C-alpha angles and dihedrals in degrees: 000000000000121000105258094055089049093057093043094059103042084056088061102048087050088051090054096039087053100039081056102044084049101055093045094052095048088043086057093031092053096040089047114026101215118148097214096061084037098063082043087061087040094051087049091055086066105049087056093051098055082037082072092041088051103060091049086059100041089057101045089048094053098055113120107251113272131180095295101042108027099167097056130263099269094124091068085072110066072049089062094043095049085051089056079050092055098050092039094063079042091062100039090057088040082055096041093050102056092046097058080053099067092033090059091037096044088213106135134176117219111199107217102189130073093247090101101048087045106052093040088053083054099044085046090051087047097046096045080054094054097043089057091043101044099043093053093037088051092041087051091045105043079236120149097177086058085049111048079045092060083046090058100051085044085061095043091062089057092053095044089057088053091052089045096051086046091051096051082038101060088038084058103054105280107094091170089081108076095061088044094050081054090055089051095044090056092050082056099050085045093060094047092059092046086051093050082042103058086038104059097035095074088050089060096039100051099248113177122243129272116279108257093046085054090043082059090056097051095046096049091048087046088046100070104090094228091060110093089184154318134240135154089054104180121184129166135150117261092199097311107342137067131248112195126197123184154146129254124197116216126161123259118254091067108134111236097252085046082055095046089044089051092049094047090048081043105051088039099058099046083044089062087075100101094225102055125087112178130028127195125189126185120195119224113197112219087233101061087064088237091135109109138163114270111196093178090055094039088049085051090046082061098038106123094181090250093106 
């Protein structure tokens, strides 16, 4: 299955995962009037709606490059999950508030029959289902949306486990718990988004790969037996993938097709790399005098992944 059909339909299980877990939560929530499931409910809401933002996204990323947009269009995707990011700090001060509101007012709901319990231990078992899925599905597709998604339901399990504690807590004689496990649950949602946040702005902004990742490109660049060397080595992420530039140094007497030969192994071998996308060489003939010292590129040739 390509890409663009596996995160499709990852989009979609996470829709109908969400648009359940919604209308059992309101149902509790509206038969019992406790806060706690009712952030839960709350929290739900929005994860159907950026479900739904999701799959957009996910469809316009995955469209095959065109005049307009001829290297793809990868880069609409750290948008949709800054957007997640954006309706998840929407829910957690929707939940908050609430919350401080029945704090201030004293006026609690304690839920008396099991439906509560019941359906938080079944949105924890879902989401704990969702956070495993989505995180693999979006590590094997190079997808951040997929990923800030399996955050999220990571998160969510956490949260489930604090409304659930506030539930059992008011039924047993605290009802200031339920209002306290909101509160939780919308510290929670608030560092989910922080964490979608911090992860799709340095896809935005060009920020270049993690080191060991960049320490790969320089050693398979160095690898091939006609390059003398490498400097100028220049990575940074275009949306979730990686563009590279940099400069080879081969010595003079190369015969243009040898060059030509040199750049393509070159640019074919650092393009293996499943996160990278483009890939740009430039020759420097020995006799031009172009060959420097490179400090950067000579630090990443000793990198050992230990720091």
């Amino acid at each position: 299955m390509n890409r663009a059909s596996a995160v499709r339909r990852v989009g979609f299980l996470v829709l109908g995962a969400n648009l359940g877990l919604v209308v059992a939560k309101a149902v509790v929530w509206f038969q019992t009037g406790s806060l706690a499931v009712g952030s839960e409910a709350v929290n739900s809401l929005t994860d159907v709606i950026y479900s739904f933002v999701i799959l957009a996204g996910l469809y316009l990323t995955t469209q095959p490059p065109d005049t307009d947009h001829p290297h793809g269009h990868e880069r609409i995707e750290p948008l949709v999950s800054l957007f997640i990011a954006i309706a998840i700090f929407a829910a957690g001060g929707v939940i908050l508030w609430q919350a401080a509101r029945a704090l201030y007012s004293g006026q609690v709901a304690v839920t008396t029959g099991p439906a509560a319990v019941v359906v938080l231990l079944g949105a924890g078992v879902v989401k704990l289902g969702l956070y495993r899925y989505c995180l693999r599905a979006g590590n094997d597709y190079n997808s951040p949306a997929l990923v800030a998604t399996g955050l999220d339901s990571r998160n969510d399990v956490l949260t489930v486990g604090a409304a659930l504690v506030g539930v059992v807590g008011a039924r047993a004689g605290y009802p200031v718990l339920d209002p306290l496990a909101a509160v939780i649950v919308s510290i929670g949602i608030f560092y989910t988004g922080w964490e979608v946040l911090r992860d799709n702005v340095d896809y935005l902004i060009g920020r270049a790969p993690p080191e060991d990742l960049h320490a790969e490109i320089v050693r398979r660049t160095i690898a091939h037996p006609d390059v003398e060397g490498v400097h100028d080595v220049v990575a940074h992420y275009v949306g979730p993938e990686i563009d590279v530039s940099l400069h080879i140094e081969v010595e003079g007497e190369r015969t243009l097709l040898e060059a030509h030969e040199i750049e393509t192994e070159i640019v074919r071998a650092v393009r293996d790399l499943p996160e990278i996308d483009d890939v740009f060489v430039h020759i420097d003939p020995k006799e031009l005098g172009e060959w420097k010292e490179d400090e950067a590129a000579d630090r990443l040739l000793e990198f050992d992944g230990d720091g």
